[in-house]
């Protein structure tokens, strides 16, 4: 069973964090909304306080689904957003909210809203050579706010993800293309982006609009949910 915690009263809201982090990254968001929602936070497999789960996106999603109450709003940030898309195709939700997330994070000839595969391949190599240094560099991409970056470093160091989980998560990111799945999801869809995000570019908003999503763009980097203007 994955580590999880539920707090608050109201409609069910489930939060899924991104690669290498843990659910503590949502502490501010939980405190902000716990009087309005019954919030469940989950540490992804091998992240935070959760045990490792072998396998790929389906195996991870199946474990997460066990903890999602009926009629939930599912909010996924970054890798958590990718998992949320997959989950929304398998169970009934009240709403799917993606935050700084993409259905396909790797560029192809027909898709320019991601990152070049060579960058991910080099990142995977660096992760095996020096995971601490590589994770620090990854954290620095999330924000230009130095104090925010320091807090993120502390969060990762307090509950470091396992090497297996980092590798599996990276494989999910590199190998997943959920564009068709996302378009076919009938659940109400919202996408919140940051106009300074270097990982999920703002220009992806046009694709999301065509895919039937409501779009909000905040003046932030890859962490829109930490911005004061962020609203659910």
CSV table of C-alpha atoms in Angstrom, one decimal:
chain,number,residue,atom,x,y,z
A,1,UNK,CA,0.0,0.0,0.0
A,2,UNK,CA,1.3,3.4,-1.0
A,3,UNK,CA,1.7,6.0,1.8
A,4,UNK,CA,-1.2,8.4,1.9
A,5,UNK,CA,-3.0,10.8,4.2
A,6,UNK,CA,-6.5,12.4,4.1
A,7,UNK,CA,-7.4,15.7,5.7
A,8,UNK,CA,-10.3,18.2,5.5
A,9,UNK,CA,-14.0,18.1,4.7
A,10,UNK,CA,-15.9,18.5,1.5
A,11,UNK,CA,-15.7,17.1,-2.0
A,12,UNK,CA,-12.9,14.6,-2.5
A,13,UNK,CA,-9.7,16.0,-4.0
A,14,UNK,CA,-6.6,13.8,-4.7
A,15,UNK,CA,-3.2,15.3,-5.3
A,16,UNK,CA,-0.4,13.5,-7.2
A,17,UNK,CA,3.2,15.0,-7.1
A,18,UNK,CA,5.9,14.9,-9.6
A,19,UNK,CA,9.1,12.8,-10.3
A,20,UNK,CA,11.7,12.7,-7.4
A,21,UNK,CA,9.5,14.7,-5.0
A,22,UNK,CA,6.9,13.6,-2.5
A,23,UNK,CA,3.5,14.7,-1.3
A,24,UNK,CA,4.9,17.2,1.2
A,25,UNK,CA,5.3,19.6,-1.8
A,26,UNK,CA,1.6,20.2,-1.5
A,27,UNK,CA,1.6,21.2,2.2
A,28,UNK,CA,0.7,24.9,1.4
A,29,UNK,CA,-2.0,23.8,-1.0
A,30,UNK,CA,-3.5,21.4,1.6
A,31,UNK,CA,-3.5,24.1,4.3
A,32,UNK,CA,-5.2,26.5,1.8
A,33,UNK,CA,-8.0,24.2,0.8
A,34,UNK,CA,-8.5,21.7,3.7
A,35,UNK,CA,-11.7,23.6,4.8
A,36,UNK,CA,-13.2,23.3,1.3
A,37,UNK,CA,-12.1,19.8,0.2
A,38,UNK,CA,-11.5,16.4,1.7
A,39,UNK,CA,-7.9,16.1,0.4
A,40,UNK,CA,-5.9,12.9,-0.1
A,41,UNK,CA,-2.2,13.2,-0.7
A,42,UNK,CA,-0.3,10.1,-2.0
A,43,UNK,CA,3.4,9.5,-2.2
A,44,UNK,CA,4.1,7.9,-5.6
A,45,UNK,CA,5.7,4.4,-5.7
A,46,UNK,CA,9.3,4.5,-4.3
A,47,UNK,CA,8.9,8.2,-3.5
A,48,UNK,CA,8.6,9.8,-0.1
A,49,UNK,CA,7.3,7.1,2.4
A,50,UNK,CA,5.9,4.7,-0.2
A,51,UNK,CA,7.4,1.3,-1.1
A,52,UNK,CA,8.7,0.5,-4.5
A,53,UNK,CA,6.3,-0.9,-7.1
A,54,UNK,CA,7.9,-2.8,-10.0
A,55,UNK,CA,6.6,-2.1,-13.5
A,56,UNK,CA,5.5,0.9,-15.5
A,57,UNK,CA,2.6,3.4,-15.8
A,58,UNK,CA,-0.2,0.8,-15.5
A,59,UNK,CA,1.3,-0.9,-12.4
A,60,UNK,CA,1.8,2.5,-10.7
A,61,UNK,CA,-1.6,3.7,-11.6
A,62,UNK,CA,-3.3,0.6,-10.4
A,63,UNK,CA,-1.8,1.1,-6.9
A,64,UNK,CA,-2.8,4.7,-6.9
A,65,UNK,CA,-6.4,3.9,-8.0
A,66,UNK,CA,-6.8,1.8,-4.8
A,67,UNK,CA,-6.6,5.1,-2.8
A,68,UNK,CA,-8.8,7.3,-4.9
A,69,UNK,CA,-12.3,7.8,-3.4
A,70,UNK,CA,-15.4,7.8,-5.6
A,71,UNK,CA,-16.4,11.0,-7.4
A,72,UNK,CA,-12.9,12.6,-6.8
A,73,UNK,CA,-11.3,15.6,-8.4
A,74,UNK,CA,-7.8,14.3,-9.4
A,75,UNK,CA,-5.0,16.9,-9.6
A,76,UNK,CA,-1.7,15.8,-11.0
A,77,UNK,CA,1.5,17.9,-11.2
A,78,UNK,CA,4.2,17.0,-13.8
A,79,UNK,CA,4.7,13.2,-13.7
A,80,UNK,CA,1.7,13.1,-11.4
A,81,UNK,CA,-0.2,14.7,-14.3
A,82,UNK,CA,0.9,12.0,-16.7
A,83,UNK,CA,-0.3,9.3,-14.3
A,84,UNK,CA,-3.6,11.3,-13.8
A,85,UNK,CA,-4.3,11.1,-17.5
A,86,UNK,CA,-3.8,7.4,-17.5
A,87,UNK,CA,-6.0,7.0,-14.4
A,88,UNK,CA,-8.8,9.2,-15.7
A,89,UNK,CA,-9.1,6.8,-18.7
A,90,UNK,CA,-9.6,3.9,-16.2
A,91,UNK,CA,-12.0,5.2,-13.5
A,92,UNK,CA,-14.8,7.7,-13.2
A,93,UNK,CA,-13.7,11.1,-11.8
A,94,UNK,CA,-15.6,14.4,-11.2
A,95,UNK,CA,-12.8,16.4,-12.7
A,96,UNK,CA,-9.2,16.0,-14.0
A,97,UNK,CA,-6.8,18.9,-13.3
A,98,UNK,CA,-3.4,18.9,-14.8
A,99,UNK,CA,-0.8,21.3,-13.4
A,100,UNK,CA,2.4,22.0,-15.4
A,101,UNK,CA,1.8,18.6,-17.1
A,102,UNK,CA,1.8,17.2,-20.6
A,103,UNK,CA,0.4,14.0,-22.2
A,104,UNK,CA,3.8,13.6,-24.0
A,105,UNK,CA,7.0,15.0,-22.5
A,106,UNK,CA,9.3,14.0,-25.4
A,107,UNK,CA,9.5,15.8,-28.7
A,108,UNK,CA,8.8,14.0,-32.0
A,109,UNK,CA,8.5,15.1,-35.6
A,110,UNK,CA,4.8,15.8,-34.9
A,111,UNK,CA,5.1,17.1,-31.4
A,112,UNK,CA,7.1,20.1,-30.3
A,113,UNK,CA,5.7,20.8,-26.9
A,114,UNK,CA,8.2,18.5,-25.0
A,115,UNK,CA,11.9,18.1,-24.5
A,116,UNK,CA,14.3,16.5,-26.9
A,117,UNK,CA,14.8,12.8,-26.2
A,118,UNK,CA,18.6,13.2,-26.2
A,119,UNK,CA,18.2,15.5,-23.2
A,120,UNK,CA,16.3,12.8,-21.3
A,121,UNK,CA,18.8,10.1,-22.3
A,122,UNK,CA,21.7,12.2,-21.0
A,123,UNK,CA,19.7,12.9,-17.9
A,124,UNK,CA,19.2,9.2,-17.3
A,125,UNK,CA,23.0,8.6,-17.7
A,126,UNK,CA,23.8,11.4,-15.3
A,127,UNK,CA,21.3,10.0,-12.8
A,128,UNK,CA,23.3,6.8,-12.7
A,129,UNK,CA,26.6,8.5,-12.4
A,130,UNK,CA,25.8,11.1,-9.7
A,131,UNK,CA,22.1,11.1,-8.6
A,132,UNK,CA,22.6,13.8,-6.0
A,133,UNK,CA,24.1,16.3,-8.4
A,134,UNK,CA,21.6,15.4,-11.1
A,135,UNK,CA,18.6,15.9,-8.8
A,136,UNK,CA,20.0,19.2,-7.6
A,137,UNK,CA,20.2,20.4,-11.2
A,138,UNK,CA,16.6,19.1,-11.8
A,139,UNK,CA,15.3,21.0,-8.8
A,140,UNK,CA,16.9,24.2,-10.0
A,141,UNK,CA,14.8,24.0,-13.2
A,142,UNK,CA,11.6,24.2,-11.2
A,143,UNK,CA,11.9,27.8,-10.2
A,144,UNK,CA,14.0,30.9,-10.2
A,145,UNK,CA,13.1,31.7,-6.6
A,146,UNK,CA,16.3,30.7,-4.6
A,147,UNK,CA,14.5,30.3,-1.3
A,148,UNK,CA,11.9,28.1,-3.0
A,149,UNK,CA,14.6,25.9,-4.5
A,150,UNK,CA,16.3,25.5,-1.1
A,151,UNK,CA,13.0,24.3,0.3
A,152,UNK,CA,12.6,21.9,-2.5
A,153,UNK,CA,16.1,20.5,-1.9
A,154,UNK,CA,15.2,19.9,1.8
A,155,UNK,CA,12.0,18.1,0.8
A,156,UNK,CA,13.8,15.7,-1.5
A,157,UNK,CA,16.6,15.1,1.0
A,158,UNK,CA,14.2,14.4,3.8
A,159,UNK,CA,12.4,11.6,1.9
A,160,UNK,CA,14.6,10.7,-1.0
A,161,UNK,CA,13.1,8.6,-3.8
A,162,UNK,CA,14.6,5.2,-4.4
A,163,UNK,CA,17.0,4.7,-7.3
A,164,UNK,CA,14.5,2.1,-8.7
A,165,UNK,CA,11.6,4.6,-8.5
A,166,UNK,CA,13.7,7.4,-10.1
A,167,UNK,CA,14.6,5.0,-13.0
A,168,UNK,CA,11.0,3.7,-13.4
A,169,UNK,CA,9.6,7.2,-13.3
A,170,UNK,CA,12.0,8.4,-15.9
A,171,UNK,CA,11.0,5.4,-18.1
A,172,UNK,CA,7.4,6.4,-17.7
A,173,UNK,CA,8.1,10.0,-18.7
A,174,UNK,CA,10.2,9.0,-21.7
A,175,UNK,CA,7.9,6.2,-23.1
A,176,UNK,CA,4.5,7.6,-22.5
A,177,UNK,CA,2.4,9.3,-25.2
A,178,UNK,CA,-1.1,9.8,-23.9
A,179,UNK,CA,-2.3,12.4,-26.4
A,180,UNK,CA,-5.1,10.2,-27.8
A,181,UNK,CA,-6.1,9.0,-24.4
A,182,UNK,CA,-6.4,12.6,-23.1
A,183,UNK,CA,-8.5,13.7,-26.0
A,184,UNK,CA,-10.9,10.8,-25.4
A,185,UNK,CA,-11.4,11.5,-21.7
A,186,UNK,CA,-15.0,12.8,-21.2
A,187,UNK,CA,-14.4,14.0,-17.6
A,188,UNK,CA,-14.3,17.8,-17.3
A,189,UNK,CA,-10.7,18.8,-17.9
A,190,UNK,CA,-8.7,21.7,-16.6
A,191,UNK,CA,-5.0,22.5,-17.3
A,192,UNK,CA,-3.0,25.1,-15.3
A,193,UNK,CA,0.3,26.2,-16.9
A,194,UNK,CA,3.2,28.5,-16.0
A,195,UNK,CA,4.3,31.0,-18.6
A,196,UNK,CA,7.9,30.7,-17.3
A,197,UNK,CA,7.9,26.9,-17.3
A,198,UNK,CA,11.0,25.5,-19.0
A,199,UNK,CA,9.7,21.9,-18.9
A,200,UNK,CA,6.1,22.2,-20.1
A,201,UNK,CA,6.0,25.3,-22.4
A,202,UNK,CA,3.1,27.7,-22.3
A,203,UNK,CA,2.5,27.2,-26.0
A,204,UNK,CA,1.0,23.8,-25.3
A,205,UNK,CA,-2.2,25.6,-24.2
A,206,UNK,CA,-3.5,25.7,-27.8
A,207,UNK,CA,-3.3,21.9,-28.0
A,208,UNK,CA,-5.2,21.6,-24.7
A,209,UNK,CA,-7.9,23.9,-25.9
A,210,UNK,CA,-8.4,21.8,-29.0
A,211,UNK,CA,-8.5,18.7,-26.7
A,212,UNK,CA,-11.4,20.2,-24.7
A,213,UNK,CA,-9.7,21.5,-21.7
A,214,UNK,CA,-10.2,24.8,-19.8
A,215,UNK,CA,-6.9,26.6,-19.6
A,216,UNK,CA,-5.3,28.9,-17.0
A,217,UNK,CA,-1.9,30.4,-17.4
A,218,UNK,CA,-0.1,31.8,-14.4
A,219,UNK,CA,3.0,33.9,-14.1
A,220,UNK,CA,5.1,31.1,-12.7
A,221,UNK,CA,7.6,28.4,-13.6
A,222,UNK,CA,7.1,24.6,-13.2
A,223,UNK,CA,5.4,25.1,-9.8
A,224,UNK,CA,2.1,27.0,-10.5
A,225,UNK,CA,0.5,25.5,-7.4
A,226,UNK,CA,2.9,27.5,-5.2
A,227,UNK,CA,1.9,30.8,-6.8
A,228,UNK,CA,-0.4,33.0,-4.7
A,229,UNK,CA,-2.8,33.3,-7.7
A,230,UNK,CA,-3.3,29.5,-8.0
A,231,UNK,CA,-6.9,28.4,-7.6
A,232,UNK,CA,-8.7,25.1,-7.8
